[in-house]
C-alpha cells in the first residue's frame, strides 16, 4: 500500500449540511452531517470508518462516491477536483468508486434476474458484448463472490435469495466495473448474524484477487475490529460529523487515545462470559448522543466525556498527530502534535 504520491481520493475540508424542519410546522434548522473532514485514500488502502448512527459516516461515504454534493470543501479524484472534471473524467470517477449499500433487499431491482442485474453495468460500461461473452463474465463474477454453481443463481430473482446471497450479488455488481474503491456502507447490518463474517471475509478475499481499496463503514466496533485485524489498513472514528481519531488499525484498537474511541472499544461484547463479566461499562457522563441539529460547542463530545475540562466546551480541539501516523482531536493531547 503506497502512502506517497497522489491519493486516489482526497477529501478536503468537506462539509455536507442538510436543511430540515423541526416538527411539522417548526423552525427550519440545519443538520451538519459532515462538518469539516479531511481524508486521503490511496490505491489499495483499507479504511474502516466507525461511529454511532447519525455521526455522518454514511453521508461521507455517499459524498465520496459522488451520490451527494458537498456544501463546502472538495473531493479530489487522482488529484483533480471532482467538480471540475471533464465529462469523460467524471464518468471514470463514477465507475471507479462503487458503493455497496446496507440493505441488499432494497438495492437490487426485484423485477430483474441476477443475470440481468449483473449484465446491466457490463453493457453500460462496454465491458462485455451481449451473448456468450456476457454470460461468461456473469459466471465469473458469481464464482468470484462464492455463488456457485453460477448457473443455479443466474436465473433467480432477488426474492429467491437469502440476505447474504443478495449482498454477494450486490458485491458482484460493484466489482463488475473494475472499481478502484468500494464504499461498503454497513454491508453486514441487515444480514443474518451467522452470515456476517462470510461477507467480510469475501470482501477481504476480493481485495487480494482484484486489488480494490475499501472504505468500510460500520457502527459496530466488533466488525471494525474483525475487518481491520484481518485486512490491516487504518481506522477512522467519527463523532457528530468529524473524524476524531485516525491511525493504523492495530494501533487505534490496541492503544486508543480519544475518550470516545475508548468507550466504543469497551462497549464491544465479548463472547466469553468470564471475560464479559469482568468488562466494565463504558465510562461516559451521558449515554445520550446530542442532536446533530444542535451539536455541543467546542469539543462535540464534551457532554459525554469523563475527562471534561473547561476548555473543552469553549474551543474545538484540532486533529493532531499525537504519535507517528496516529491522529486525535482532544485537548488531553495538547502539545503532543
Ligand atoms: Fe473529552 Fe475534552 Fe478531549 Fe473532548 S477535548 S474528548 S471533552 S477531554
Short mmCIF file of C-alpha atoms and ligand atoms in Angstrom, two decimals:
data_model
loop_
_atom_site.label_atom_id
_atom_site.label_comp_id
_atom_site.label_asym_id
_atom_site.label_seq_id
_atom_site.Cartn_x
_atom_site.Cartn_y
_atom_site.Cartn_z
CA UNK A 1 0.00 0.00 0.00
CA UNK A 2 1.66 3.16 -1.15
CA UNK A 3 1.08 6.21 1.06
CA UNK A 4 3.13 8.51 -1.13
CA UNK A 5 2.17 10.13 -4.39
CA UNK A 6 -1.27 11.29 -5.40
CA UNK A 7 -4.13 9.74 -3.42
CA UNK A 8 -6.91 8.01 -5.32
CA UNK A 9 -9.38 10.14 -3.35
CA UNK A 10 -8.65 13.19 -1.25
CA UNK A 11 -11.32 14.82 0.88
CA UNK A 12 -10.52 18.42 1.80
CA UNK A 13 -12.43 20.42 4.42
CA UNK A 14 -15.62 18.58 3.48
CA UNK A 15 -18.93 19.83 4.85
CA UNK A 16 -22.30 18.35 3.95
CA UNK A 17 -25.28 20.11 5.51
CA UNK A 18 -28.99 19.33 5.15
CA UNK A 19 -31.79 21.81 5.80
CA UNK A 20 -34.55 20.27 7.96
CA UNK A 21 -37.73 21.44 9.66
CA UNK A 22 -38.16 20.71 13.38
CA UNK A 23 -41.69 19.25 13.69
CA UNK A 24 -44.47 19.70 11.13
CA UNK A 25 -44.69 23.49 11.41
CA UNK A 26 -41.48 24.05 13.35
CA UNK A 27 -38.49 26.25 12.65
CA UNK A 28 -36.03 25.40 9.92
CA UNK A 29 -32.71 24.01 11.08
CA UNK A 30 -29.51 22.64 9.60
CA UNK A 31 -28.08 19.19 10.20
CA UNK A 32 -24.31 19.34 9.85
CA UNK A 33 -23.96 15.69 8.81
CA UNK A 34 -20.30 16.10 7.80
CA UNK A 35 -18.62 19.10 9.34
CA UNK A 36 -15.04 19.56 8.19
CA UNK A 37 -13.45 16.24 7.22
CA UNK A 38 -10.01 15.74 5.66
CA UNK A 39 -9.10 12.27 4.43
CA UNK A 40 -6.77 10.68 1.90
CA UNK A 41 -7.47 7.26 0.40
CA UNK A 42 -4.63 5.67 -1.55
CA UNK A 43 -4.71 2.79 -4.04
CA UNK A 44 -5.02 -0.50 -2.13
CA UNK A 45 -5.98 1.25 1.13
CA UNK A 46 -8.42 -0.17 3.64
CA UNK A 47 -10.10 2.42 5.81
CA UNK A 48 -12.63 1.36 8.40
CA UNK A 49 -14.86 4.28 9.28
CA UNK A 50 -16.60 3.66 12.58
CA UNK A 51 -19.05 5.62 14.71
CA UNK A 52 -22.59 5.57 16.12
CA UNK A 53 -25.68 6.01 13.95
CA UNK A 54 -26.12 9.61 12.82
CA UNK A 55 -22.42 10.52 13.09
CA UNK A 56 -22.22 11.31 9.37
CA UNK A 57 -20.28 8.29 8.15
CA UNK A 58 -22.86 7.25 5.52
CA UNK A 59 -23.13 10.84 4.26
CA UNK A 60 -19.32 10.97 3.97
CA UNK A 61 -19.30 7.66 2.06
CA UNK A 62 -22.06 8.76 -0.31
CA UNK A 63 -20.34 12.08 -1.00
CA UNK A 64 -17.06 10.31 -1.77
CA UNK A 65 -18.97 8.03 -4.18
CA UNK A 66 -20.48 11.09 -5.92
CA UNK A 67 -24.06 10.44 -4.76
CA UNK A 68 -24.24 13.66 -2.69
CA UNK A 69 -22.81 17.10 -3.35
CA UNK A 70 -20.55 18.84 -0.81
CA UNK A 71 -21.91 22.01 0.83
CA UNK A 72 -18.32 23.20 1.25
CA UNK A 73 -14.88 21.75 0.64
CA UNK A 74 -13.89 19.38 -2.13
CA UNK A 75 -13.34 15.80 -3.25
CA UNK A 76 -10.30 15.19 -5.43
CA UNK A 77 -10.09 12.14 -7.70
CA UNK A 78 -6.49 11.34 -8.66
CA UNK A 79 -5.56 14.90 -7.71
CA UNK A 80 -8.34 16.67 -9.65
CA UNK A 81 -11.33 18.41 -8.10
CA UNK A 82 -14.37 16.28 -8.96
CA UNK A 83 -16.49 19.38 -9.63
CA UNK A 84 -14.04 20.41 -12.37
CA UNK A 85 -13.66 17.08 -14.17
CA UNK A 86 -14.46 16.78 -17.88
CA UNK A 87 -17.41 14.55 -18.81
CA UNK A 88 -15.04 11.68 -19.62
CA UNK A 89 -13.05 12.09 -16.40
CA UNK A 90 -16.25 12.33 -14.32
CA UNK A 91 -17.50 9.14 -15.91
CA UNK A 92 -14.23 7.38 -14.97
CA UNK A 93 -14.55 8.69 -11.40
CA UNK A 94 -18.12 7.37 -11.06
CA UNK A 95 -17.13 3.98 -12.43
CA UNK A 96 -14.02 3.81 -10.22
CA UNK A 97 -15.90 4.39 -6.95
CA UNK A 98 -18.66 1.86 -6.35
CA UNK A 99 -20.92 1.63 -3.35
CA UNK A 100 -22.38 -1.44 -1.64
CA UNK A 101 -25.43 -0.37 0.33
CA UNK A 102 -26.58 -1.53 3.73
CA UNK A 103 -29.86 -3.03 2.54
CA UNK A 104 -29.43 -5.78 -0.06
CA UNK A 105 -33.25 -6.14 -0.10
CA UNK A 106 -33.71 -2.58 -1.42
CA UNK A 107 -30.57 -2.20 -3.53
CA UNK A 108 -31.41 -4.94 -6.06
CA UNK A 109 -34.27 -4.49 -8.54
CA UNK A 110 -36.83 -7.16 -7.57
CA UNK A 111 -38.16 -7.45 -11.15
CA UNK A 112 -34.77 -8.41 -12.66
CA UNK A 113 -32.94 -11.72 -12.53
CA UNK A 114 -29.41 -11.93 -11.14
CA UNK A 115 -28.18 -12.25 -14.75
CA UNK A 116 -29.97 -9.04 -15.76
CA UNK A 117 -28.73 -7.20 -12.64
CA UNK A 118 -25.11 -8.11 -13.37
CA UNK A 119 -25.39 -7.65 -17.14
CA UNK A 120 -26.55 -4.05 -16.91
CA UNK A 121 -23.27 -2.42 -15.72
CA UNK A 122 -21.21 -4.66 -18.01
CA UNK A 123 -23.18 -3.46 -21.06
CA UNK A 124 -23.42 0.15 -19.82
CA UNK A 125 -19.64 0.49 -19.43
CA UNK A 126 -18.83 -1.56 -22.55
CA UNK A 127 -17.10 -4.31 -20.57
CA UNK A 128 -18.75 -7.26 -22.32
CA UNK A 129 -20.66 -7.90 -25.54
CA UNK A 130 -24.10 -9.46 -25.43
CA UNK A 131 -24.11 -13.22 -25.94
CA UNK A 132 -21.57 -15.76 -24.78
CA UNK A 133 -19.05 -13.11 -23.61
CA UNK A 134 -21.65 -11.54 -21.30
CA UNK A 135 -22.74 -14.92 -19.94
CA UNK A 136 -19.13 -15.89 -19.29
CA UNK A 137 -18.42 -12.63 -17.46
CA UNK A 138 -21.53 -13.01 -15.27
CA UNK A 139 -20.50 -16.59 -14.49
CA UNK A 140 -17.02 -15.37 -13.49
CA UNK A 141 -18.48 -12.68 -11.22
CA UNK A 142 -20.81 -15.11 -9.46
CA UNK A 143 -17.95 -17.55 -8.94
CA UNK A 144 -15.74 -14.75 -7.54
CA UNK A 145 -18.36 -13.91 -4.89
CA UNK A 146 -18.92 -17.56 -3.98
CA UNK A 147 -22.34 -18.07 -5.63
CA UNK A 148 -21.62 -21.42 -7.20
CA UNK A 149 -22.52 -23.14 -9.39
CA UNK A 150 -23.28 -19.83 -11.14
CA UNK A 151 -25.96 -21.40 -13.39
CA UNK A 152 -28.03 -22.01 -10.28
CA UNK A 153 -28.14 -18.32 -9.42
CA UNK A 154 -28.20 -16.56 -12.80
CA UNK A 155 -31.93 -17.04 -13.44
CA UNK A 156 -33.07 -16.36 -9.91
CA UNK A 157 -34.81 -13.18 -8.71
CA UNK A 158 -33.61 -11.36 -5.57
CA UNK A 159 -36.57 -12.63 -3.51
CA UNK A 160 -35.40 -16.20 -4.16
CA UNK A 161 -32.06 -15.49 -2.43
CA UNK A 162 -31.08 -15.17 1.23
CA UNK A 163 -29.87 -11.81 2.61
CA UNK A 164 -26.25 -12.99 2.46
CA UNK A 165 -26.65 -14.18 -1.15
CA UNK A 166 -28.24 -10.86 -2.14
CA UNK A 167 -25.34 -8.94 -0.62
CA UNK A 168 -22.96 -11.18 -2.60
CA UNK A 169 -24.84 -10.20 -5.79
CA UNK A 170 -24.55 -6.52 -4.78
CA UNK A 171 -20.79 -7.00 -4.27
CA UNK A 172 -20.53 -8.78 -7.65
CA UNK A 173 -22.31 -5.82 -9.28
CA UNK A 174 -19.88 -3.40 -7.58
CA UNK A 175 -16.75 -5.27 -8.73
CA UNK A 176 -18.11 -5.90 -12.25
CA UNK A 177 -16.88 -2.49 -13.46
CA UNK A 178 -13.31 -2.81 -12.09
CA UNK A 179 -13.63 -0.17 -9.35
CA UNK A 180 -10.58 1.26 -7.61
CA UNK A 181 -12.52 1.91 -4.39
CA UNK A 182 -15.55 0.21 -2.88
CA UNK A 183 -17.52 2.18 -0.32
CA UNK A 184 -19.12 -0.61 1.73
CA UNK A 185 -21.81 1.12 3.79
CA UNK A 186 -22.80 -1.13 6.71
CA UNK A 187 -22.73 -4.13 4.34
CA UNK A 188 -23.47 -6.71 7.06
CA UNK A 189 -26.00 -4.89 9.25
CA UNK A 190 -29.11 -6.36 7.62
CA UNK A 191 -27.71 -9.84 7.17
CA UNK A 192 -28.24 -12.81 9.42
CA UNK A 193 -25.58 -12.83 12.17
CA UNK A 194 -24.29 -16.25 11.10
CA UNK A 195 -23.52 -14.96 7.58
CA UNK A 196 -21.81 -11.70 8.50
CA UNK A 197 -18.23 -12.88 8.83
CA UNK A 198 -18.57 -14.65 5.46
CA UNK A 199 -19.31 -11.31 3.77
CA UNK A 200 -16.37 -9.57 5.48
CA UNK A 201 -14.06 -12.47 4.52
CA UNK A 202 -15.34 -12.27 0.94
CA UNK A 203 -14.56 -8.54 0.77
CA UNK A 204 -11.02 -9.11 2.04
CA UNK A 205 -10.52 -12.06 -0.31
CA UNK A 206 -11.65 -9.94 -3.27
CA UNK A 207 -9.17 -7.27 -2.29
CA UNK A 208 -6.38 -9.82 -2.73
CA UNK A 209 -7.82 -11.01 -6.05
CA UNK A 210 -8.74 -7.70 -7.70
CA UNK A 211 -6.71 -5.19 -5.66
CA UNK A 212 -9.51 -2.75 -4.88
CA UNK A 213 -9.41 -0.30 -1.95
CA UNK A 214 -12.15 -0.21 0.69
CA UNK A 215 -13.90 2.37 2.75
CA UNK A 216 -15.72 0.07 5.15
CA UNK A 217 -18.39 1.95 7.08
CA UNK A 218 -19.76 0.43 10.27
CA UNK A 219 -21.36 1.34 13.60
CA UNK A 220 -20.16 -1.97 15.05
CA UNK A 221 -16.68 -1.78 16.57
CA UNK A 222 -16.63 -5.60 16.76
CA UNK A 223 -16.98 -5.78 12.96
CA UNK A 224 -14.43 -2.96 12.58
CA UNK A 225 -12.01 -4.88 14.76
CA UNK A 226 -12.50 -8.12 12.77
CA UNK A 227 -12.14 -6.39 9.39
CA UNK A 228 -9.06 -4.42 10.37
CA UNK A 229 -7.40 -7.31 12.23
CA UNK A 230 -7.60 -9.39 9.03
CA UNK A 231 -7.15 -6.62 6.48
CA UNK A 232 -4.95 -4.10 8.31
CA UNK A 233 -5.21 -0.59 7.00
CA UNK A 234 -6.43 2.35 9.03
CA UNK A 235 -9.34 3.02 11.36
CA UNK A 236 -11.05 6.42 11.42
CA UNK A 237 -13.52 7.18 14.21
CA UNK A 238 -16.30 9.70 13.53
CA UNK A 239 -18.38 11.66 16.01
CA UNK A 240 -21.07 14.18 15.05
CA UNK A 241 -19.68 14.96 11.61
CA UNK A 242 -15.96 14.94 12.45
CA UNK A 243 -13.11 12.44 12.40
CA UNK A 244 -11.89 12.50 16.00
CA UNK A 245 -9.28 9.73 15.81
CA UNK A 246 -7.47 8.03 12.96
CA UNK A 247 -4.45 5.76 12.67
CA UNK A 248 -3.16 2.29 11.80
CA UNK A 249 -5.90 -0.22 12.67
CA UNK A 250 -3.92 -2.27 15.18
CA UNK A 251 -2.59 0.86 16.92
CA UNK A 252 -6.04 2.51 17.25
CA UNK A 253 -7.65 -0.70 18.52
CA UNK A 254 -4.86 -1.63 20.97
CA UNK A 255 -3.96 1.89 22.11
CA UNK A 256 -6.96 4.17 21.54
CA UNK A 257 -6.34 7.79 22.54
CA UNK A 258 -9.69 9.56 22.31
CA UNK A 259 -12.09 9.01 25.25
CA UNK A 260 -14.88 8.27 22.75
CA UNK A 261 -12.87 5.53 20.97
CA UNK A 262 -12.01 4.03 24.36
CA UNK A 263 -15.73 3.93 25.25
CA UNK A 264 -16.61 2.32 21.88
CA UNK A 265 -13.99 -0.38 22.40
CA UNK A 266 -15.12 -1.03 25.98
CA UNK A 267 -18.69 -1.47 24.72
CA UNK A 268 -17.79 -4.30 22.27
CA UNK A 269 -19.43 -7.50 23.55
CA UNK A 270 -17.09 -10.41 24.31
CA UNK A 271 -18.35 -13.99 23.65
CA UNK A 272 -16.52 -15.44 26.72
CA UNK A 273 -18.87 -14.93 29.74
CA UNK A 274 -15.99 -14.82 32.31
CA UNK A 275 -14.25 -12.02 30.40
CA UNK A 276 -17.59 -10.39 29.69
CA UNK A 277 -18.41 -10.24 33.44
CA UNK A 278 -15.10 -8.52 34.16
CA UNK A 279 -15.68 -5.95 31.40
CA UNK A 280 -16.68 -2.57 32.73
CA UNK A 281 -19.48 -0.47 31.33
CA UNK A 282 -18.06 2.24 29.08
CA UNK A 283 -17.28 5.31 31.14
CA UNK A 284 -19.43 8.18 29.88
CA UNK A 285 -21.04 11.19 31.59
CA UNK A 286 -24.17 10.60 29.49
CA UNK A 287 -25.34 7.82 27.17
CA UNK A 288 -27.39 10.29 25.07
CA UNK A 289 -25.96 11.34 21.73
CA UNK A 290 -26.51 15.09 21.27
CA UNK A 291 -28.73 16.13 18.36
CA UNK A 292 -26.80 16.95 15.18
CA UNK A 293 -29.32 19.82 14.80
CA UNK A 294 -27.90 21.44 17.89
CA UNK A 295 -24.43 19.99 18.49
CA UNK A 296 -22.45 20.98 21.61
CA UNK A 297 -19.96 23.84 21.37
CA UNK A 298 -16.20 23.24 21.42
CA UNK A 299 -15.41 19.54 21.51
CA UNK A 300 -18.67 17.91 20.43
CA UNK A 301 -18.02 15.02 22.80
CA UNK A 302 -17.77 17.19 25.91
CA UNK A 303 -21.34 16.44 27.12
CA UNK A 304 -20.42 12.75 27.45
CA UNK A 305 -16.71 12.86 28.26
CA UNK A 306 -15.49 11.91 31.75
CA UNK A 307 -12.27 13.91 31.18
CA UNK A 308 -14.14 17.14 30.51
CA UNK A 309 -12.13 20.32 31.20
CA UNK A 310 -13.17 23.95 30.95
CA UNK A 311 -11.55 24.49 27.56
CA UNK A 312 -13.48 21.54 26.07
CA UNK A 313 -16.84 23.35 25.80
CA UNK A 314 -15.20 26.59 24.62
CA UNK A 315 -12.80 25.61 21.87
CA UNK A 316 -12.83 22.79 19.34
CA UNK A 317 -9.68 20.63 19.54
CA UNK A 318 -7.80 20.24 16.22
CA UNK A 319 -6.89 16.81 14.82
CA UNK A 320 -3.20 16.47 15.72
CA UNK A 321 -0.61 13.74 15.15
CA UNK A 322 -0.11 12.61 18.76
CA UNK A 323 2.02 9.58 17.77
CA UNK A 324 3.54 8.78 14.36
CA UNK A 325 0.60 8.23 12.00
CA UNK A 326 -1.91 8.31 14.90
CA UNK A 327 -4.17 11.39 14.93
CA UNK A 328 -6.55 12.55 17.65
CA UNK A 329 -8.75 15.59 18.29
CA UNK A 330 -8.76 16.03 22.08
CA UNK A 331 -7.36 18.67 24.42
CA UNK A 332 -5.82 15.93 26.61
CA UNK A 333 -3.10 15.62 23.96
CA UNK A 334 -2.40 19.31 23.51
CA UNK A 335 1.27 19.95 22.89
CA UNK A 336 1.95 16.44 21.56
CA UNK A 337 1.28 17.33 17.92
FE1 LIG B 1 -13.02 14.95 26.42
FE2 LIG B 1 -12.16 17.44 26.30
FE3 LIG B 1 -10.93 15.54 24.94
FE4 LIG B 1 -13.33 16.39 24.20
S1 LIG B 1 -11.43 17.57 24.21
S2 LIG B 1 -12.67 14.30 24.34
S3 LIG B 1 -14.27 16.77 26.19
S4 LIG B 1 -11.06 15.72 27.17
#
